[in-house]
Amino acid sequence: MARIADALPFAFDFDPARTALIVIDMQRDFMEPGGFGASLGNNVSLLRAIIPATAALIAGCRAAGVPIIHTRECHLPDLSDCPPAKRLRGAPALRIGDAGPMGRILIAGEPGAEIIPEVFPLPGETVIDKPGKGAFHATGLSSLLAGLGVETLLFAGVTTEVCVQTTMREANDRGFDCLLVEDATESYFPAFKAATLQMIRAQGAIVGWTAPAAAVVEALGV
Ligand code: TIU
């Protein structure tokens, strides 16, 4: 067993042999100019601050033998897995499926849908393409985790209050102990990130725990 003594709201005990790291949507479409995040009017440069901590967290999990699951929010080229309500929501400069400077927005196989080089998956690591904000909806994540025998999930990625929180809340409902890595997740809205961390820790870890990447890596003993 491992312990993150300084996790919030209280110490987090977990078995590294029954733990996986889920890295959510670290894609060019969210983190670089010209993608989906920018088309929604966001300052995407805000997200880049988490790259060093996220890379360190991934390296620590790799060294400890903790499986890493990367997700990508993207759709089939014919948009058959994109509900019209999702495509038509809001007033983005470019909608899902439209042609942009990094290819078609949020379409599988296009340059913008790919994970940024700094945290790119190694051969053999699982990459899950997901059409929703949550990573369980319409994916094989549930059966993958069951096959791994995992009971604890560490979360990183973007954006904190959208795809990360949606996935973490559902994981919590599915019975996993969940910890969000504070400096390996970011929002376009700093206040939303802060509120999400508070909500997760509230009411005695009703959704889960939070801790910095260095504390997780230290607990893994690598
Ligand atoms: N817009 C926003 O904050 N996020 C998303 O649309 N997707 C993810 O969070 N990945």
CSV table of C-alpha atoms and ligand atoms in Angstrom, one decimal:
chain,number,residue,atom,x,y,z
A,1,MET,CA,0.0,0.0,0.0
A,2,ALA,CA,1.0,3.6,-0.6
A,3,ARG,CA,-0.1,6.8,1.3
A,4,ILE,CA,-0.3,10.4,0.2
A,5,ALA,CA,-0.3,11.9,3.7
A,6,ASP,CA,-0.9,15.5,2.4
A,7,ALA,CA,-3.8,14.7,0.1
A,8,LEU,CA,-7.0,16.7,0.7
A,9,PRO,CA,-9.4,16.5,2.4
A,10,PHE,CA,-7.4,13.8,4.3
A,11,ALA,CA,-4.7,11.1,3.6
A,12,PHE,CA,-5.2,8.9,0.6
A,13,ASP,CA,-4.3,5.2,0.9
A,14,PHE,CA,-4.0,3.2,-2.3
A,15,ASP,CA,-2.5,0.1,-3.8
A,16,PRO,CA,-0.3,1.0,-6.7
A,17,ALA,CA,-0.8,-2.5,-8.2
A,18,ARG,CA,-4.5,-1.7,-8.4
A,19,THR,CA,-4.3,1.8,-9.7
A,20,ALA,CA,-4.4,3.4,-13.1
A,21,LEU,CA,-3.8,7.0,-14.3
A,22,ILE,CA,-6.3,8.5,-16.7
A,23,VAL,CA,-5.0,11.5,-18.7
A,24,ILE,CA,-7.9,13.3,-20.2
A,25,ASP,CA,-7.9,15.0,-23.6
A,26,MET,CA,-4.4,16.6,-23.7
A,27,GLN,CA,-5.0,17.3,-27.3
A,28,ARG,CA,-3.9,20.0,-29.7
A,29,ASP,CA,-7.5,21.0,-30.2
A,30,PHE,CA,-7.8,22.1,-26.6
A,31,MET,CA,-4.2,23.3,-26.0
A,32,GLU,CA,-3.1,25.0,-29.2
A,33,PRO,CA,-4.4,28.0,-31.1
A,34,GLY,CA,-6.7,27.2,-34.0
A,35,GLY,CA,-8.5,24.3,-32.3
A,36,PHE,CA,-11.8,23.7,-30.6
A,37,GLY,CA,-10.9,25.4,-27.3
A,38,ALA,CA,-9.8,28.6,-29.2
A,39,SER,CA,-12.9,28.4,-31.4
A,40,LEU,CA,-15.0,28.7,-28.3
A,41,GLY,CA,-13.3,32.0,-27.4
A,42,ASN,CA,-10.8,30.6,-24.8
A,43,ASN,CA,-7.2,31.6,-24.1
A,44,VAL,CA,-5.7,28.2,-24.7
A,45,SER,CA,-2.2,29.3,-23.5
A,46,LEU,CA,-3.6,29.0,-19.9
A,47,LEU,CA,-3.6,25.2,-20.2
A,48,ARG,CA,0.1,24.9,-21.0
A,49,ALA,CA,1.2,25.6,-17.4
A,50,ILE,CA,0.3,22.0,-16.4
A,51,ILE,CA,2.5,20.3,-19.0
A,52,PRO,CA,5.6,19.8,-16.8
A,53,ALA,CA,3.7,18.4,-13.8
A,54,THR,CA,1.6,16.2,-16.1
A,55,ALA,CA,4.7,14.9,-17.8
A,56,ALA,CA,6.4,14.2,-14.4
A,57,LEU,CA,3.2,12.4,-13.2
A,58,ILE,CA,3.2,10.2,-16.3
A,59,ALA,CA,6.9,9.5,-16.0
A,60,GLY,CA,6.4,8.5,-12.3
A,61,CYS,CA,3.5,6.2,-13.2
A,62,ARG,CA,5.4,4.6,-16.0
A,63,ALA,CA,8.4,4.0,-13.6
A,64,ALA,CA,6.0,2.5,-11.0
A,65,GLY,CA,4.2,0.2,-13.5
A,66,VAL,CA,0.9,2.0,-13.1
A,67,PRO,CA,-1.0,1.7,-16.3
A,68,ILE,CA,-1.7,4.9,-18.2
A,69,ILE,CA,-4.9,5.4,-20.1
A,70,HIS,CA,-5.0,8.5,-22.4
A,71,THR,CA,-8.3,9.8,-23.8
A,72,ARG,CA,-9.1,12.0,-26.8
A,73,GLU,CA,-12.4,13.8,-27.3
A,74,CYS,CA,-13.1,13.3,-31.0
A,75,HIS,CA,-15.7,12.2,-33.4
A,76,LEU,CA,-16.0,9.9,-36.5
A,77,PRO,CA,-15.4,11.8,-39.8
A,78,ASP,CA,-19.1,11.4,-40.7
A,79,LEU,CA,-20.1,12.8,-37.3
A,80,SER,CA,-22.4,9.9,-36.8
A,81,ASP,CA,-21.3,9.8,-33.1
A,82,CYS,CA,-21.8,13.5,-32.6
A,83,PRO,CA,-25.3,14.5,-31.4
A,84,PRO,CA,-26.6,17.6,-33.3
A,85,ALA,CA,-27.2,19.1,-29.9
A,86,LYS,CA,-23.5,18.9,-29.2
A,87,ARG,CA,-22.5,20.3,-32.6
A,88,LEU,CA,-24.9,23.2,-32.5
A,89,ARG,CA,-24.3,24.2,-28.9
A,90,GLY,CA,-23.0,27.7,-28.4
A,91,ALA,CA,-21.6,30.0,-31.1
A,92,PRO,CA,-18.1,28.8,-31.8
A,93,ALA,CA,-16.1,30.3,-34.6
A,94,LEU,CA,-15.6,26.8,-35.9
A,95,ARG,CA,-18.0,23.9,-35.1
A,96,ILE,CA,-17.1,20.3,-34.6
A,97,GLY,CA,-16.3,18.9,-38.1
A,98,ASP,CA,-15.5,22.2,-39.7
A,99,ALA,CA,-12.1,22.7,-41.4
A,100,GLY,CA,-9.5,24.6,-39.3
A,101,PRO,CA,-5.8,25.2,-39.3
A,102,MET,CA,-5.2,21.8,-37.6
A,103,GLY,CA,-7.6,19.9,-39.8
A,104,ARG,CA,-11.3,19.3,-39.1
A,105,ILE,CA,-12.2,20.3,-35.5
A,106,LEU,CA,-12.4,17.3,-33.0
A,107,ILE,CA,-12.3,14.7,-35.8
A,108,ALA,CA,-10.4,11.5,-35.2
A,109,GLY,CA,-7.3,11.2,-37.3
A,110,GLU,CA,-6.9,15.0,-37.8
A,111,PRO,CA,-3.8,16.7,-36.5
A,112,GLY,CA,-5.8,18.8,-34.0
A,113,ALA,CA,-7.3,15.7,-32.3
A,114,GLU,CA,-3.9,14.3,-31.5
A,115,ILE,CA,-2.3,14.4,-28.1
A,116,ILE,CA,0.4,17.1,-27.7
A,117,PRO,CA,4.0,15.8,-28.1
A,118,GLU,CA,5.0,16.6,-24.5
A,119,VAL,CA,2.7,13.9,-23.1
A,120,PHE,CA,2.4,11.7,-26.1
A,121,PRO,CA,1.5,8.0,-25.3
A,122,LEU,CA,4.2,5.4,-25.5
A,123,PRO,CA,3.6,2.4,-27.7
A,124,GLY,CA,1.4,-0.1,-25.8
A,125,GLU,CA,-0.4,2.5,-23.7
A,126,THR,CA,-4.1,2.6,-24.2
A,127,VAL,CA,-5.7,5.5,-26.0
A,128,ILE,CA,-9.5,5.8,-25.8
A,129,ASP,CA,-11.4,8.0,-28.3
A,130,LYS,CA,-14.5,9.3,-26.7
A,131,PRO,CA,-17.5,11.2,-28.2
A,132,GLY,CA,-18.7,12.7,-24.9
A,133,LYS,CA,-17.2,14.8,-22.2
A,134,GLY,CA,-17.2,11.8,-19.9
A,135,ALA,CA,-14.8,8.9,-20.7
A,136,PHE,CA,-17.3,6.1,-19.8
A,137,HIS,CA,-20.0,7.1,-22.3
A,138,ALA,CA,-19.9,5.1,-25.5
A,139,THR,CA,-16.4,3.7,-24.8
A,140,GLY,CA,-14.8,0.5,-23.6
A,141,LEU,CA,-13.3,2.2,-20.5
A,142,SER,CA,-15.4,0.3,-18.0
A,143,SER,CA,-14.5,-3.2,-19.3
A,144,LEU,CA,-10.8,-2.1,-19.7
A,145,LEU,CA,-10.6,-1.1,-16.0
A,146,ALA,CA,-12.4,-4.3,-15.0
A,147,GLY,CA,-9.8,-6.3,-17.0
A,148,LEU,CA,-6.9,-4.5,-15.3
A,149,GLY,CA,-8.4,-5.2,-11.8
A,150,VAL,CA,-8.1,-1.5,-11.0
A,151,GLU,CA,-9.8,0.0,-7.9
A,152,THR,CA,-8.1,3.4,-7.7
A,153,LEU,CA,-8.0,6.0,-10.4
A,154,LEU,CA,-5.6,9.0,-10.6
A,155,PHE,CA,-6.9,11.8,-12.9
A,156,ALA,CA,-5.0,14.4,-15.0
A,157,GLY,CA,-5.8,16.5,-18.0
A,158,VAL,CA,-8.1,19.1,-19.4
A,159,THR,CA,-10.4,20.7,-18.8
A,160,THR,CA,-10.9,20.4,-15.0
A,161,GLU,CA,-14.6,21.2,-14.8
A,162,VAL,CA,-15.7,19.7,-18.1
A,163,CYS,CA,-14.2,16.4,-19.3
A,164,VAL,CA,-12.1,15.7,-16.2
A,165,GLN,CA,-14.8,16.3,-13.6
A,166,THR,CA,-17.5,14.5,-15.7
A,167,THR,CA,-15.3,11.4,-15.9
A,168,MET,CA,-14.2,11.5,-12.3
A,169,ARG,CA,-17.7,11.8,-10.9
A,170,GLU,CA,-18.9,8.9,-12.9
A,171,ALA,CA,-15.8,6.8,-11.8
A,172,ASN,CA,-16.7,7.7,-8.2
A,173,ASP,CA,-20.3,6.4,-8.8
A,174,ARG,CA,-18.9,3.2,-10.3
A,175,GLY,CA,-17.0,2.5,-7.1
A,176,PHE,CA,-13.5,3.7,-7.8
A,177,ASP,CA,-11.5,5.7,-5.3
A,178,CYS,CA,-10.5,8.8,-7.3
A,179,LEU,CA,-7.8,11.4,-6.9
A,180,LEU,CA,-7.4,14.5,-9.1
A,181,VAL,CA,-3.8,15.7,-9.5
A,182,GLU,CA,-4.0,19.4,-8.7
A,183,ASP,CA,-1.2,20.7,-10.9
A,184,ALA,CA,-1.8,18.3,-13.7
A,185,THR,CA,-5.3,19.6,-14.6
A,186,GLU,CA,-6.3,23.0,-15.8
A,187,SER,CA,-9.3,25.0,-17.0
A,188,TYR,CA,-9.8,28.0,-19.2
A,189,PHE,CA,-11.4,29.5,-16.1
A,190,PRO,CA,-9.1,29.5,-13.1
A,191,ALA,CA,-12.1,30.1,-10.8
A,192,PHE,CA,-13.8,27.0,-12.2
A,193,LYS,CA,-10.7,24.9,-11.5
A,194,ALA,CA,-10.5,26.2,-7.9
A,195,ALA,CA,-14.2,25.5,-7.4
A,196,THR,CA,-13.9,22.0,-8.8
A,197,LEU,CA,-11.0,21.1,-6.5
A,198,GLN,CA,-13.1,22.4,-3.6
A,199,MET,CA,-16.2,20.5,-4.6
A,200,ILE,CA,-14.3,17.2,-5.0
A,201,ARG,CA,-12.8,17.5,-1.5
A,202,ALA,CA,-16.0,18.8,0.2
A,203,GLN,CA,-18.2,16.7,2.5
A,204,GLY,CA,-15.4,14.3,3.4
A,205,ALA,CA,-14.2,13.4,-0.1
A,206,ILE,CA,-17.7,12.9,-1.4
A,207,VAL,CA,-16.3,12.7,-5.0
A,208,GLY,CA,-12.6,12.1,-4.2
A,209,TRP,CA,-9.3,13.5,-3.2
A,210,THR,CA,-6.7,15.9,-4.6
A,211,ALA,CA,-2.9,16.1,-4.3
A,212,PRO,CA,0.0,17.6,-6.2
A,213,ALA,CA,1.9,15.5,-8.8
A,214,ALA,CA,5.1,15.4,-6.7
A,215,ALA,CA,3.2,13.9,-3.7
A,216,VAL,CA,1.7,11.2,-6.0
A,217,VAL,CA,5.1,10.4,-7.5
A,218,GLU,CA,6.7,10.4,-4.0
A,219,ALA,CA,4.0,8.0,-2.7
A,220,LEU,CA,4.7,5.7,-5.7
A,221,GLY,CA,8.3,5.5,-4.4
A,222,VAL,CA,10.0,6.0,-7.8
B,1,TIU,N1,-14.7,23.4,-23.5
B,1,TIU,C1,-14.1,22.7,-22.5
B,1,TIU,O1,-13.7,23.4,-21.5
B,1,TIU,N2,-13.8,21.4,-22.6
B,1,TIU,C2,-14.2,20.5,-23.5
B,1,TIU,O2,-15.0,20.9,-24.4
B,1,TIU,N3,-13.6,19.3,-23.5
B,1,TIU,C3,-12.8,18.8,-22.5
B,1,TIU,O3,-12.9,19.2,-21.4
B,1,TIU,N4,-11.9,17.9,-22.8
